Amino acid sequence: MKIGIDIEEVKRFSKLIKDKTFLKRVFSKEEIAYCLSKKQSSQHFAVRFAAKEAVWKAVNHQKNVVITDIYIKNEESGKPQVFIKNKKVSYIDVSLSHTANIVVAVAVSSK
Ligand SMILES: CC(C)(COP(=O)(O)OP(=O)(O)OC[C@H]1O[C@@H](n2cnc3c(N)ncnc32)[C@H](O)[C@@H]1OP(=O)(O)O)[C@@H](O)C(=O)NCCC(=O)NCCS
């Protein structure tokens, strides 16, 4: 079993997400659409970034995975699900939480 955690400040992302090149480089189309559909978009972007870092920490023994291979898609219930290289990864669970200022993500890999 492996674990990863990351914490980010929302204000950093309020600025970064105005850069379309950054958005497209770091987030999937679905992540961008999800975050932009929310009132506090920067919180949702920031927590997804934290989730990518947390997942990477939990899988970095797999040398061929980079941050931009990882994305998060919410199930109908709202529960976040990890995808790596466009494949659903059921052996990794993530949990996300955000406030106006801080976001945190934890990832646990059963592998
Ligand atoms: C889903 C819920 C747990 C989110 O908690 P919150 O304090 O509002 O918000 P947080 O910032 O901690 O968490 C938000 C994240 O939770 C995650 N989440 C949403 N639904 C989820 C679910 N069903 N299972 C796991 N995670 C979920 C999402 O990743 C979301 O972030 P995202 O939209 O950017 O992906 C909460 O809204 C809820 O429904 N709680 C149920 C408990 C309840 O009945 N409470 C009311 C009575 S006191």
Coordinates of C-alpha atoms and ligand atoms in Angstrom, one line a residue:
M1 CA 0.0 0.0 0.0
K2 CA 1.2 3.5 -0.8
I3 CA -0.1 6.9 0.3
G4 CA 0.3 10.5 -1.1
I5 CA -0.9 13.9 0.2
D6 CA -0.8 17.4 -1.1
I7 CA -1.9 20.8 0.1
E8 CA -2.2 24.0 -2.1
E9 CA -3.2 27.6 -1.7
V10 CA -6.3 28.6 -3.8
K11 CA -4.9 32.1 -4.5
R12 CA -2.1 30.7 -6.5
F13 CA -4.6 29.1 -8.8
S14 CA -6.9 32.1 -9.1
K15 CA -4.0 33.7 -11.0
L16 CA -2.7 30.6 -12.8
I17 CA -6.1 29.6 -14.3
K18 CA -6.3 32.8 -16.3
D19 CA -3.4 31.3 -18.4
K20 CA -5.1 29.1 -21.0
T21 CA -1.9 27.4 -21.9
F22 CA -1.3 26.3 -18.3
L23 CA -4.9 25.1 -18.1
K24 CA -4.7 22.9 -21.2
R25 CA -1.2 21.6 -20.2
V26 CA -2.2 20.5 -16.7
F27 CA -5.9 19.7 -16.8
S28 CA -8.1 17.4 -19.0
K29 CA -11.0 18.9 -21.0
E30 CA -13.4 17.3 -18.6
E31 CA -11.6 18.7 -15.6
I32 CA -11.7 22.2 -17.1
A33 CA -15.4 21.9 -18.0
Y34 CA -16.2 20.6 -14.4
C35 CA -14.3 23.3 -12.7
L36 CA -15.6 26.1 -14.9
S37 CA -19.2 24.9 -14.2
K38 CA -18.6 25.7 -10.5
K39 CA -19.0 29.1 -8.8
Q40 CA -15.6 28.8 -7.0
S41 CA -13.7 27.4 -10.0
S42 CA -10.2 28.1 -8.6
Q43 CA -10.9 25.9 -5.6
H44 CA -11.9 23.0 -7.8
F45 CA -8.8 23.5 -10.1
A46 CA -6.5 23.8 -7.1
V47 CA -7.8 20.6 -5.5
R48 CA -7.5 18.7 -8.7
F49 CA -3.9 19.9 -9.0
A50 CA -3.4 18.7 -5.4
A51 CA -5.0 15.4 -6.3
K52 CA -2.6 14.9 -9.2
E53 CA 0.4 15.5 -6.9
A54 CA -1.1 13.2 -4.2
V55 CA -1.7 10.4 -6.7
W56 CA 1.8 10.9 -8.1
K57 CA 3.3 10.5 -4.6
A58 CA 1.4 7.3 -4.2
V59 CA 2.5 5.9 -7.6
N60 CA 5.9 7.4 -8.2
H61 CA 7.4 3.9 -8.0
Q62 CA 5.8 3.6 -11.4
K63 CA 8.5 5.5 -13.2
N64 CA 6.6 6.1 -16.4
V65 CA 3.7 8.2 -14.8
V66 CA 3.9 12.0 -14.9
I67 CA 1.6 14.5 -13.3
T68 CA -0.2 15.3 -16.6
D69 CA -1.0 11.6 -17.1
I70 CA -3.3 11.8 -14.0
Y71 CA -6.7 13.2 -14.0
I72 CA -9.8 13.2 -11.8
K73 CA -13.4 12.6 -12.9
N74 CA -16.3 12.7 -10.5
E75 CA -18.8 9.9 -10.3
E76 CA -22.5 10.7 -10.4
S77 CA -22.4 10.7 -6.5
G78 CA -19.7 13.4 -6.6
K79 CA -17.0 10.9 -5.5
P80 CA -13.7 11.6 -7.3
Q81 CA -12.2 8.8 -9.4
V82 CA -8.6 8.6 -10.6
F83 CA -7.7 8.1 -14.3
I84 CA -4.1 7.5 -15.5
K85 CA -3.4 7.7 -19.2
N86 CA -7.2 7.7 -19.9
K87 CA -7.8 4.5 -17.9
K88 CA -9.8 4.3 -14.7
V89 CA -7.6 3.2 -11.9
S90 CA -9.6 1.4 -9.3
Y91 CA -6.7 0.5 -7.0
I92 CA -6.2 4.2 -6.1
D93 CA -8.7 6.1 -4.0
V94 CA -8.6 9.9 -3.5
S95 CA -10.3 12.2 -1.2
L96 CA -10.5 16.0 -1.8
S97 CA -11.5 18.9 0.4
H98 CA -11.4 22.6 -0.1
T99 CA -12.0 25.9 1.7
A100 CA -11.8 29.4 0.3
N101 CA -8.0 29.5 1.0
I102 CA -6.7 26.0 1.2
V103 CA -7.2 22.7 -0.6
V104 CA -6.0 19.2 0.4
A105 CA -6.0 15.9 -1.4
V106 CA -5.1 12.4 -0.1
A107 CA -4.5 9.4 -2.3
V108 CA -4.1 5.8 -1.3
S109 CA -2.9 3.1 -3.6
S110 CA -3.6 -0.6 -2.7
K111 CA -0.7 -1.7 -5.0
Ligands
LIG1 C1 -19.9 15.5 -0.3 C2 -19.6 16.2 1.0 C3 -19.0 15.2 1.9 C4 -18.6 17.3 0.6 O1 -18.1 17.9 1.9 P1 -18.0 19.5 2.0 O2 -17.5 19.8 3.3 O3 -19.2 20.2 1.5 O4 -16.8 19.9 0.9 P2 -15.3 19.5 0.8 O5 -14.6 20.6 0.3 O6 -14.8 18.8 2.1 O7 -15.3 18.3 -0.3 C5 -15.6 18.6 -1.6 C6 -15.2 17.4 -2.4 O8 -15.8 16.2 -1.9 C7 -15.7 15.2 -2.9 N1 -17.0 14.5 -2.9 C8 -18.2 14.9 -3.3 N2 -19.1 14.0 -3.2 C9 -18.5 12.9 -2.7 C10 -18.9 11.6 -2.3 N3 -20.1 11.2 -2.5 N4 -18.0 10.7 -1.8 C11 -16.7 11.1 -1.7 N5 -16.2 12.4 -2.0 C12 -17.1 13.2 -2.5 C13 -15.5 16.0 -4.2 O9 -14.2 15.6 -4.7 C14 -15.6 17.4 -3.8 O10 -14.7 18.3 -4.5 P3 -14.8 18.5 -6.1 O11 -16.3 18.9 -6.4 O12 -13.9 19.6 -6.4 O13 -14.5 17.2 -6.8 C15 -20.9 16.9 1.6 O14 -21.3 17.9 0.7 C16 -22.0 15.9 1.8 O15 -22.8 15.6 1.0 N6 -22.0 15.3 3.0 C17 -22.9 14.3 3.4 C18 -23.0 14.3 4.8 C19 -24.3 15.0 5.2 O16 -25.4 14.4 5.0 N7 -24.2 16.2 5.7 C20 -25.4 17.0 6.0 C21 -25.9 16.7 7.4 S1 -24.9 17.3 8.6

